[in-house]
PDB file with SEQRES, HELIX, SHEET and CRYST1 records, atoms N, CA, C and O in Angstrom:
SEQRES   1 A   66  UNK UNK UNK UNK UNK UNK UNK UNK UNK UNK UNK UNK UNK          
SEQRES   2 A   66  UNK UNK UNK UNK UNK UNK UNK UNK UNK UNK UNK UNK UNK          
SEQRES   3 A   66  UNK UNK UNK UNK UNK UNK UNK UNK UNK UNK UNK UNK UNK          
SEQRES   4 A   66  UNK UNK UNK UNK UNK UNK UNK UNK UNK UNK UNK UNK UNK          
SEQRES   5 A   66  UNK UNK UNK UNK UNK UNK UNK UNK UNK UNK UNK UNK UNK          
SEQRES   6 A   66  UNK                                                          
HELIX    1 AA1 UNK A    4  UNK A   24  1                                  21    
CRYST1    1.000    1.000    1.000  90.00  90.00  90.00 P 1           1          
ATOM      1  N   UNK A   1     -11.578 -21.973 119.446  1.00  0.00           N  
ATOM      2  CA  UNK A   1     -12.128 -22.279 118.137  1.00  0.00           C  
ATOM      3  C   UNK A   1     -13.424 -23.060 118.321  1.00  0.00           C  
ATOM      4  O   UNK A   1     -13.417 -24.091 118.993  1.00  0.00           O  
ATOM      5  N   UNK A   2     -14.790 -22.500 117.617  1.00  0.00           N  
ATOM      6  CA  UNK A   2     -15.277 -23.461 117.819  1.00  0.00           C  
ATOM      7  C   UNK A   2     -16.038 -24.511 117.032  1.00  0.00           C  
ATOM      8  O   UNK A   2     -16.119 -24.152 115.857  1.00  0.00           O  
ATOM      9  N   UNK A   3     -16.525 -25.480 117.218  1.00  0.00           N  
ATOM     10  CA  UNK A   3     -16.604 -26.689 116.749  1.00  0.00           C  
ATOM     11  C   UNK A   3     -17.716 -26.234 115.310  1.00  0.00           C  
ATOM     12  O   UNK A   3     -18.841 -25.736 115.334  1.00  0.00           O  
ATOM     13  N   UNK A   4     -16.819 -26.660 114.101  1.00  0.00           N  
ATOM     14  CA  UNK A   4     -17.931 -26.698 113.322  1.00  0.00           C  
ATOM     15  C   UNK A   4     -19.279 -26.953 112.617  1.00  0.00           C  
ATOM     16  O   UNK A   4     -19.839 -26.733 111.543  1.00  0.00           O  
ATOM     17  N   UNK A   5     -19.529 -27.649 114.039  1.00  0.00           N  
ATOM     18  CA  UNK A   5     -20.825 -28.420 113.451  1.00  0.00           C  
ATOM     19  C   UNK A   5     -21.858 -27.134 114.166  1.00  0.00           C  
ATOM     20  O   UNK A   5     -22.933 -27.020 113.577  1.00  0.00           O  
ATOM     21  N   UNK A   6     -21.627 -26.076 115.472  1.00  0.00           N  
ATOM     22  CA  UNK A   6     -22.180 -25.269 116.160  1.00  0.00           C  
ATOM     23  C   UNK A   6     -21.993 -24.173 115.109  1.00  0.00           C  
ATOM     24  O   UNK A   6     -23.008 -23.498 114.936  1.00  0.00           O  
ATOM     25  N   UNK A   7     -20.695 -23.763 114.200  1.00  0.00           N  
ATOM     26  CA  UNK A   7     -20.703 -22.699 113.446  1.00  0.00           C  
ATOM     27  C   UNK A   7     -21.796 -22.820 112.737  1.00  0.00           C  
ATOM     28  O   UNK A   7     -22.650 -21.939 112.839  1.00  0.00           O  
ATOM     29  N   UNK A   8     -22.035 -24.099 111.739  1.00  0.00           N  
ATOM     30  CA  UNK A   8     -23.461 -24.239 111.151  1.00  0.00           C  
ATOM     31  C   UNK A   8     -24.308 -24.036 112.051  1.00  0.00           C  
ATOM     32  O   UNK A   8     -24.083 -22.865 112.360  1.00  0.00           O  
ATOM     33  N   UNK A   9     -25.215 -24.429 112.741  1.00  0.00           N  
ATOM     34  CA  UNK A   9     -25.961 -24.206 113.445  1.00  0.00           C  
ATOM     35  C   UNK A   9     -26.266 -22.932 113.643  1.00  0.00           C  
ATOM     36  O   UNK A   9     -27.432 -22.560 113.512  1.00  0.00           O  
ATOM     37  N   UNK A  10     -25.149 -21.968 114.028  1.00  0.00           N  
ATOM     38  CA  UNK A  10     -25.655 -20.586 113.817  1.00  0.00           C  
ATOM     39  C   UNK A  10     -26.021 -19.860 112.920  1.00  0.00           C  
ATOM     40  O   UNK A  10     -26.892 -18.991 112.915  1.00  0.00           O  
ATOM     41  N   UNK A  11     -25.140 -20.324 111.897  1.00  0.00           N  
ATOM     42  CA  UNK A  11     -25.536 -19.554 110.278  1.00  0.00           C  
ATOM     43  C   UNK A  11     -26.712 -20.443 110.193  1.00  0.00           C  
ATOM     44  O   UNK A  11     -27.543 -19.727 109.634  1.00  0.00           O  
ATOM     45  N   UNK A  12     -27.101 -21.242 110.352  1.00  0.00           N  
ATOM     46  CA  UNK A  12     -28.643 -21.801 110.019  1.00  0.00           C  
ATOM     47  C   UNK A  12     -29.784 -21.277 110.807  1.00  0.00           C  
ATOM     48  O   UNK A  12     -30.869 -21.191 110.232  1.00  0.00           O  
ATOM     49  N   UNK A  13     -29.653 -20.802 112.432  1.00  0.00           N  
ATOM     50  CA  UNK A  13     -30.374 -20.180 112.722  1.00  0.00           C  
ATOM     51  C   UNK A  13     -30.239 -18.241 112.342  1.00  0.00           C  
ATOM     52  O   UNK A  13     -31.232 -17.514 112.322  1.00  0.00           O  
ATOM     53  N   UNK A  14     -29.518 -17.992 112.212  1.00  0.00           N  
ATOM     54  CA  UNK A  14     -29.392 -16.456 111.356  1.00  0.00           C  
ATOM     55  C   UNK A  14     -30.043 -16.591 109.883  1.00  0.00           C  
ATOM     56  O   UNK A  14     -30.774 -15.668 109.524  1.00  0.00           O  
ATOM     57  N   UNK A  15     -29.871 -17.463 109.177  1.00  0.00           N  
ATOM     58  CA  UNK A  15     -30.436 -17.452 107.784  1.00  0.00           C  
ATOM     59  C   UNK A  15     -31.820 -17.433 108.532  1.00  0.00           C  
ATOM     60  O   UNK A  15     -32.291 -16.296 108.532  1.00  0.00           O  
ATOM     61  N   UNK A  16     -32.837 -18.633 109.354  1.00  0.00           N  
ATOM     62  CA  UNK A  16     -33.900 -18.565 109.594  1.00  0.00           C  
ATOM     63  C   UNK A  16     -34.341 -17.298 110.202  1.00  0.00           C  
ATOM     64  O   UNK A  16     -35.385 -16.954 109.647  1.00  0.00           O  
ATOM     65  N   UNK A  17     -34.021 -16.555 111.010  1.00  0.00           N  
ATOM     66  CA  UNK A  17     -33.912 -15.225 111.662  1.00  0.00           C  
ATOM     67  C   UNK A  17     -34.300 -14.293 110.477  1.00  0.00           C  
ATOM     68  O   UNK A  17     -35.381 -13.704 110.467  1.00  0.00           O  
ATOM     69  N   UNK A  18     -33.554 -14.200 109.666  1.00  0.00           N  
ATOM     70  CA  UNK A  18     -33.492 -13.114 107.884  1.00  0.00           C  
ATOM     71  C   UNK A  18     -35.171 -13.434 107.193  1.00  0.00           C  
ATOM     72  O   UNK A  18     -36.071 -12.669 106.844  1.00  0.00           O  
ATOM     73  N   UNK A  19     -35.033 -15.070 107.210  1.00  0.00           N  
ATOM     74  CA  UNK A  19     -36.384 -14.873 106.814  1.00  0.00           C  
ATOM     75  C   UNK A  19     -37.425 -14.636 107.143  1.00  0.00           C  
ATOM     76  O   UNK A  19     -38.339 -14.349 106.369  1.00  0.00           O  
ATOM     77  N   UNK A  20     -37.516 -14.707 108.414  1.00  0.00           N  
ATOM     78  CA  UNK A  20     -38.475 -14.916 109.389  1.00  0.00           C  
ATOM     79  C   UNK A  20     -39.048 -12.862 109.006  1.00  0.00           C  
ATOM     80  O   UNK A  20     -39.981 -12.240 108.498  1.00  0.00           O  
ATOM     81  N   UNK A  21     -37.921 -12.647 109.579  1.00  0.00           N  
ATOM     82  CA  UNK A  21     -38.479 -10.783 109.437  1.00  0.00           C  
ATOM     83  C   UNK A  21     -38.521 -10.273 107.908  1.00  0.00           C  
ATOM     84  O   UNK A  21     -39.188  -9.256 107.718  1.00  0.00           O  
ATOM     85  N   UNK A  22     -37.806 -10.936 106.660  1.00  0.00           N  
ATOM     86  CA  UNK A  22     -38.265 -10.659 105.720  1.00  0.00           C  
ATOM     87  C   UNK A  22     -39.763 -10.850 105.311  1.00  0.00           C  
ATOM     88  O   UNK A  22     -40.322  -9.978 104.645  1.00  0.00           O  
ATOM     89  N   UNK A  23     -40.416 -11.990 105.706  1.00  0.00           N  
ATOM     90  CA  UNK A  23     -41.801 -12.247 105.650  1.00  0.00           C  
ATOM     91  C   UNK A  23     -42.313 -11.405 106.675  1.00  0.00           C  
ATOM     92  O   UNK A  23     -43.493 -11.280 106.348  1.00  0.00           O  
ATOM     93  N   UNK A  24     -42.181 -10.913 107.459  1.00  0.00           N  
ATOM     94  CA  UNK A  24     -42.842  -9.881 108.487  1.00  0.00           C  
ATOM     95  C   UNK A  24     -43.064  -8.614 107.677  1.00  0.00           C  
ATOM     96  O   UNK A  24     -44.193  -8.151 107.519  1.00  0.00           O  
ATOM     97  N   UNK A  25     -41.849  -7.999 107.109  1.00  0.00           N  
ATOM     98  CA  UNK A  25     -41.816  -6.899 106.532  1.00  0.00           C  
ATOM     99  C   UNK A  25     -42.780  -7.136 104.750  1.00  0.00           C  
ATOM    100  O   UNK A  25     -42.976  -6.337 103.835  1.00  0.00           O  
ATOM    101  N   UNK A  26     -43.160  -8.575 104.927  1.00  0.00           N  
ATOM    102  CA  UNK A  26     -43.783  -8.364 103.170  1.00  0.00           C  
ATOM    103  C   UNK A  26     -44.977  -8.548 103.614  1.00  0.00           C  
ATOM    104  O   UNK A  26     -45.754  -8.730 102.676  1.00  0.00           O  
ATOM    105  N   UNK A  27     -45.609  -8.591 104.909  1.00  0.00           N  
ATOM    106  CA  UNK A  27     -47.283  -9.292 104.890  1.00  0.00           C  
ATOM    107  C   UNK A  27     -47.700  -7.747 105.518  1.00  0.00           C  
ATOM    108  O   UNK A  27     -47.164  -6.991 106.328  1.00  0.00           O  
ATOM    109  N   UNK A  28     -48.799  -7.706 104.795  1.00  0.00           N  
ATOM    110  CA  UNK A  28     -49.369  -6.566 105.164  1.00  0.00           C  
ATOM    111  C   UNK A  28     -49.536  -6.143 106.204  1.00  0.00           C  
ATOM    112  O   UNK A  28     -49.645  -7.094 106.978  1.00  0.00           O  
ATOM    113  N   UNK A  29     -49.703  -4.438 107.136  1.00  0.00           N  
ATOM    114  CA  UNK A  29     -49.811  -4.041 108.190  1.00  0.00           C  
ATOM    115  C   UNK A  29     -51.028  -4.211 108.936  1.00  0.00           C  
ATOM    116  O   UNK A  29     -51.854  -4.957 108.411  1.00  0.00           O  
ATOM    117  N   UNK A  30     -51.405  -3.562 110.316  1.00  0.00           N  
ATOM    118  CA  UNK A  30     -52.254  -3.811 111.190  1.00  0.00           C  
ATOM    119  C   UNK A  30     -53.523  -4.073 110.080  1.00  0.00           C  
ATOM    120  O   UNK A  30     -53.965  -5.218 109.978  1.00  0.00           O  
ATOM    121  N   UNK A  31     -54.042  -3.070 109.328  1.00  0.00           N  
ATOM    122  CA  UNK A  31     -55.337  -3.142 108.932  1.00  0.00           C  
ATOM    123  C   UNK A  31     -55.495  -4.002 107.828  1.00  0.00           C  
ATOM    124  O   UNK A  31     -56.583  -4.074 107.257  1.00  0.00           O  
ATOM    125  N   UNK A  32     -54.583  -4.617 107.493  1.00  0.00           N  
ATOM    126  CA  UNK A  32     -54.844  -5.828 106.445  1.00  0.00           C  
ATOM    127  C   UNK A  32     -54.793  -5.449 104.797  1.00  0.00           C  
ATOM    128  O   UNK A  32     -55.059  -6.137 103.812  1.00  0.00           O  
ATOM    129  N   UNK A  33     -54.421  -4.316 104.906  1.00  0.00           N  
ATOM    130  CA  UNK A  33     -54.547  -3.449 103.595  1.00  0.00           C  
ATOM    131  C   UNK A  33     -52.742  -3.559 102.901  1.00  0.00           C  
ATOM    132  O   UNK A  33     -51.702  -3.538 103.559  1.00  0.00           O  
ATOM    133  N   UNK A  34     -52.861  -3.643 101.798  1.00  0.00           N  
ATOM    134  CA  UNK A  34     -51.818  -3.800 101.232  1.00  0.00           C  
ATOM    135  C   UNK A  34     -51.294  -2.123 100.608  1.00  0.00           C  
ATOM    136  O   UNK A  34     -52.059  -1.238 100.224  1.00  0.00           O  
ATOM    137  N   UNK A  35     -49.881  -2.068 100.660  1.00  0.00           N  
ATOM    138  CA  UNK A  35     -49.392  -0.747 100.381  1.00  0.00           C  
ATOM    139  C   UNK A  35     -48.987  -0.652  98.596  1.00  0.00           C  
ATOM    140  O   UNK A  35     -48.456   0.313  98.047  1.00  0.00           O  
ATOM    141  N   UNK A  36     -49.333  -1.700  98.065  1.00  0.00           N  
ATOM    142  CA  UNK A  36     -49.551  -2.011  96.322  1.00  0.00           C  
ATOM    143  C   UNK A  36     -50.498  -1.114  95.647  1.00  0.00           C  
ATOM    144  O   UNK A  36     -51.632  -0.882  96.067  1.00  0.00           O  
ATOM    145  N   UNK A  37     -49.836  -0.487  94.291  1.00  0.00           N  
ATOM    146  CA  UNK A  37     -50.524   0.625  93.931  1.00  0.00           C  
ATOM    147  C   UNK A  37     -50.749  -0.986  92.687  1.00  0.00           C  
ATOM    148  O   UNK A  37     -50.141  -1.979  92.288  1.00  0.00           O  
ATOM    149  N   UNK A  38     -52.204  -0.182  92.538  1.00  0.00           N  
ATOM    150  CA  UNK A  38     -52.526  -1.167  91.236  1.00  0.00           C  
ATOM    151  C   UNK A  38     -52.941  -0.489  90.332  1.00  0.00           C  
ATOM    152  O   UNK A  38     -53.702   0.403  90.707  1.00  0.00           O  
ATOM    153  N   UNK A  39     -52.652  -0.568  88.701  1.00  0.00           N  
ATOM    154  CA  UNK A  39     -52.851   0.140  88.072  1.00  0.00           C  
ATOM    155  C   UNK A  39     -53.391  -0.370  86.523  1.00  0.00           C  
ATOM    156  O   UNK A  39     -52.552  -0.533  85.637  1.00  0.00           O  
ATOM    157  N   UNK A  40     -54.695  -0.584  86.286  1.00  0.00           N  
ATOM    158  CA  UNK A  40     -55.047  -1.599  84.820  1.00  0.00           C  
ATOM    159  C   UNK A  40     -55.805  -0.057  83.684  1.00  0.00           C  
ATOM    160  O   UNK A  40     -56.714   0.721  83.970  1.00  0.00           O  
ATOM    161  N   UNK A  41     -54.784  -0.159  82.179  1.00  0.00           N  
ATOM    162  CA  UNK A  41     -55.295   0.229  81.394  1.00  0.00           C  
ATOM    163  C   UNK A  41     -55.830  -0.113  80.360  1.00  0.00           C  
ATOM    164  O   UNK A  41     -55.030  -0.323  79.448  1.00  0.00           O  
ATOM    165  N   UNK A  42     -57.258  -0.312  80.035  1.00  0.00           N  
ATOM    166  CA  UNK A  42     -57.271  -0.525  78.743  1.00  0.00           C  
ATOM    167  C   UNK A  42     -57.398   0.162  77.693  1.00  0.00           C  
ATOM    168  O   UNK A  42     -58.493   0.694  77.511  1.00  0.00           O  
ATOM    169  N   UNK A  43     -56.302   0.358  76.677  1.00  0.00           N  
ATOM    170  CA  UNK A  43     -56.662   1.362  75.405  1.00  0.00           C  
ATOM    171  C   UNK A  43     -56.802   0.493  74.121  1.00  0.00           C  
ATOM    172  O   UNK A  43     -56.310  -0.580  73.773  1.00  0.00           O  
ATOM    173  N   UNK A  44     -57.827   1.539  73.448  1.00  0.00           N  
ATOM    174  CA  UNK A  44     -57.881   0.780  72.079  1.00  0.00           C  
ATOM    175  C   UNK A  44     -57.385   2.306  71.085  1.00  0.00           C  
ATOM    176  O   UNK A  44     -57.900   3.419  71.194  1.00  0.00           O  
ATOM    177  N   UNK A  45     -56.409   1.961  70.275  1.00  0.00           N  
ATOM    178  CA  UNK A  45     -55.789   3.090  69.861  1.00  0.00           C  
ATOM    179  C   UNK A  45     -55.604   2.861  68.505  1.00  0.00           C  
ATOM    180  O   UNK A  45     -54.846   1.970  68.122  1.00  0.00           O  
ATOM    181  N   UNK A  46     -56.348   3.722  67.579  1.00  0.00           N  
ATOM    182  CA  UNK A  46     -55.972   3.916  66.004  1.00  0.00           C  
ATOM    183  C   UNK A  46     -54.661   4.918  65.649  1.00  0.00           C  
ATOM    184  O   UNK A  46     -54.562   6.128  65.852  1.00  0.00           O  
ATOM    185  N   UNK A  47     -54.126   4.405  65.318  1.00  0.00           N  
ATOM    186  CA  UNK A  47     -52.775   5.636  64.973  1.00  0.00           C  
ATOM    187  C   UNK A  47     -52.699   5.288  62.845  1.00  0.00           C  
ATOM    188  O   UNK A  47     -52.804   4.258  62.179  1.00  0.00           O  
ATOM    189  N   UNK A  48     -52.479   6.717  62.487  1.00  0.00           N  
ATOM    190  CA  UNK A  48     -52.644   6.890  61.288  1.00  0.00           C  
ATOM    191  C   UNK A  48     -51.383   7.708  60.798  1.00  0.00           C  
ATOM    192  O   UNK A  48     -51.247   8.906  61.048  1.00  0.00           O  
ATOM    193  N   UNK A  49     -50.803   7.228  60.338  1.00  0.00           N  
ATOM    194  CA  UNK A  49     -49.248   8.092  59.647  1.00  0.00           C  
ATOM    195  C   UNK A  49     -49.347   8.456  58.474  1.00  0.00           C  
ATOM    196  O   UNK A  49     -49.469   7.698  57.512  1.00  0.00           O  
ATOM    197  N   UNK A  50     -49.297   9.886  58.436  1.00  0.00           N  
ATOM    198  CA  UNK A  50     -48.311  10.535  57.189  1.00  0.00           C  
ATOM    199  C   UNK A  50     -47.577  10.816  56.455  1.00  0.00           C  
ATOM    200  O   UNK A  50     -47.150  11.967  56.548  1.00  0.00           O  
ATOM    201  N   UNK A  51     -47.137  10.100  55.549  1.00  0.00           N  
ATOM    202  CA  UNK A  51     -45.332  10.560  55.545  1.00  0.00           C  
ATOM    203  C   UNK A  51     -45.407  11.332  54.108  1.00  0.00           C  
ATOM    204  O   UNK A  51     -46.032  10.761  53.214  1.00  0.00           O  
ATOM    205  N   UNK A  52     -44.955  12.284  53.902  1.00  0.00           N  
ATOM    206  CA  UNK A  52     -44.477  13.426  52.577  1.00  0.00           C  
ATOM    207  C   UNK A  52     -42.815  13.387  52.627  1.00  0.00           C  
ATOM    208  O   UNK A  52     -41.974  13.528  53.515  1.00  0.00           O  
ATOM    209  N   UNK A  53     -42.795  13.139  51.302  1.00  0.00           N  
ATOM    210  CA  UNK A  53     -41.072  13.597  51.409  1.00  0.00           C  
ATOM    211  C   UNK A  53     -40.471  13.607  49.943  1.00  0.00           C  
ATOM    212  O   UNK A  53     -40.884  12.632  49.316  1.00  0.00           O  
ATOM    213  N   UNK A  54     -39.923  14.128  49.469  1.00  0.00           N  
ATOM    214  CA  UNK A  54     -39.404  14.568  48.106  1.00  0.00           C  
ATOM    215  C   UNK A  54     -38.229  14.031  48.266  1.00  0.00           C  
ATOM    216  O   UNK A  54     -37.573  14.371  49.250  1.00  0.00           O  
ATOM    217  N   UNK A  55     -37.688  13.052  47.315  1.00  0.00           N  
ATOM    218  CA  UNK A  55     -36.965  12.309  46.854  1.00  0.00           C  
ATOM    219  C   UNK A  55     -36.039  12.643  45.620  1.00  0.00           C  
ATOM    220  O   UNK A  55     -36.561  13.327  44.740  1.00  0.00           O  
ATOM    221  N   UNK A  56     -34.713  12.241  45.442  1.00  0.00           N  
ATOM    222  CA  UNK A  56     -34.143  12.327  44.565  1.00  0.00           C  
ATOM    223  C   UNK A  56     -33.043  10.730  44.590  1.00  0.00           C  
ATOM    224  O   UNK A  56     -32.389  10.367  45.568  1.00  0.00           O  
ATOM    225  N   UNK A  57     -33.093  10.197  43.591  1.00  0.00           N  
ATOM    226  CA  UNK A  57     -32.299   8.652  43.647  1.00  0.00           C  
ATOM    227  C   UNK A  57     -33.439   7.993  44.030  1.00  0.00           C  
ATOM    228  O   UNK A  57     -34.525   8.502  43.750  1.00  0.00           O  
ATOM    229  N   UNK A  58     -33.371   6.667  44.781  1.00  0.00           N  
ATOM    230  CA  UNK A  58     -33.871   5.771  44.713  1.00  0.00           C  
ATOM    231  C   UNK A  58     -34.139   5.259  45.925  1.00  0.00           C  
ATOM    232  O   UNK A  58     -33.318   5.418  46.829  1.00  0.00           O  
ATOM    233  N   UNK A  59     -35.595   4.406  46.192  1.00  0.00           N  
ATOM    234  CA  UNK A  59     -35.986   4.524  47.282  1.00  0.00           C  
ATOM    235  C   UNK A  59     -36.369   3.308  47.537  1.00  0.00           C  
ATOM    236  O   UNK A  59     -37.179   2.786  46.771  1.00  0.00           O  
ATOM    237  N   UNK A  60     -35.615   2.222  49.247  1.00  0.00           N  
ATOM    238  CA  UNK A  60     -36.111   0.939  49.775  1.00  0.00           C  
ATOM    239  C   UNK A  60     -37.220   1.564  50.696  1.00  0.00           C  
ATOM    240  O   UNK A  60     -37.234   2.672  51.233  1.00  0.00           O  
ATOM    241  N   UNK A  61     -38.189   0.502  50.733  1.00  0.00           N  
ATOM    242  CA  UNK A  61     -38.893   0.582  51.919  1.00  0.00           C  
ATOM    243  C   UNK A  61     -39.058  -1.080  52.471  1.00  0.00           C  
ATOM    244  O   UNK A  61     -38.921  -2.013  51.680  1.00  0.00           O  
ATOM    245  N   UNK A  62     -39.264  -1.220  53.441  1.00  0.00           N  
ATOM    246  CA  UNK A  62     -39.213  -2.217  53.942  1.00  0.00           C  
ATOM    247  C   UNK A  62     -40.390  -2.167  55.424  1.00  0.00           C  
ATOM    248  O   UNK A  62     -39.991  -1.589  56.434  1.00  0.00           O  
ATOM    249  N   UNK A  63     -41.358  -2.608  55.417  1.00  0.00           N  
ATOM    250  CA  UNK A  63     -42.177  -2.663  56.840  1.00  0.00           C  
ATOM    251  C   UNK A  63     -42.209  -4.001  56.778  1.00  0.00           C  
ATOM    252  O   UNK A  63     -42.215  -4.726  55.782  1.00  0.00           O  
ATOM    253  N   UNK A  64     -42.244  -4.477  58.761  1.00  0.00           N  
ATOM    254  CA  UNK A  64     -41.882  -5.289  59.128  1.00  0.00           C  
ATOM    255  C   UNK A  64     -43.358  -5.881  59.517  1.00  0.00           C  
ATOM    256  O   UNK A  64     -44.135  -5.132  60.109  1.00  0.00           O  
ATOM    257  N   UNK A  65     -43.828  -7.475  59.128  1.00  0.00           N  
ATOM    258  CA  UNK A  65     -44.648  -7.405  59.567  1.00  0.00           C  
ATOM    259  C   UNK A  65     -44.929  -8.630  61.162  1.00  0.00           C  
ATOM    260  O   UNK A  65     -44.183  -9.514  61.584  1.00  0.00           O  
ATOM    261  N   UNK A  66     -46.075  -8.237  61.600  1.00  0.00           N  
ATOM    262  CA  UNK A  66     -45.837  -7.986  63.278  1.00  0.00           C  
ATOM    263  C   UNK A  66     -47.125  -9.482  63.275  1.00  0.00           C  
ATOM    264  O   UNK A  66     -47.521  -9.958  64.339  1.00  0.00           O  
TER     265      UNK A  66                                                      
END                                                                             
C-alpha cells in the first residue's frame, strides 16, 4: 500500500502532465499561424411585411415592442 502523501503527489504530477500537453495542443503550430476560421458580418437589413387575410369574428393583435 502506498503512503498517501506519494498517492497525491502523483495525481498532482499527472494533473500537471494533462495540462502541460493541453496547452501544447492549444498554441499554435510550427508557423505561428492559428487554425481559427474568423468570420465578421456586417448587414444592414430593411425587411417589410405584408400581411392580407380575410377575417370573420374578431381580431387581437398584439406586437411586442423590442
Amino acid at each position: 500500500m502506498q503512503d498517501p502523501n506519494q498517492v497525491w503527489q502523483q495525481q498532482q504530477m499527472q494533473m500537471q502532465q494533462q495540462q502541460q500537453m493541453m496547452q501544447q495542443q492549444q498554441q499554435p503550430q510550427d508557423d505561428g499561424k492559428s487554425d481559427t476560421l474568423k468570420l465578421r458580418l456586417d448587414l444592414n437589413i430593411e425587411v417589410e411585411v405584408t400581411l392580407k387575410a380575410r377575417l370573420h369574428g374578431d381580431l387581437t393583435l398584439s406586437l411586442l415592442d423590442t
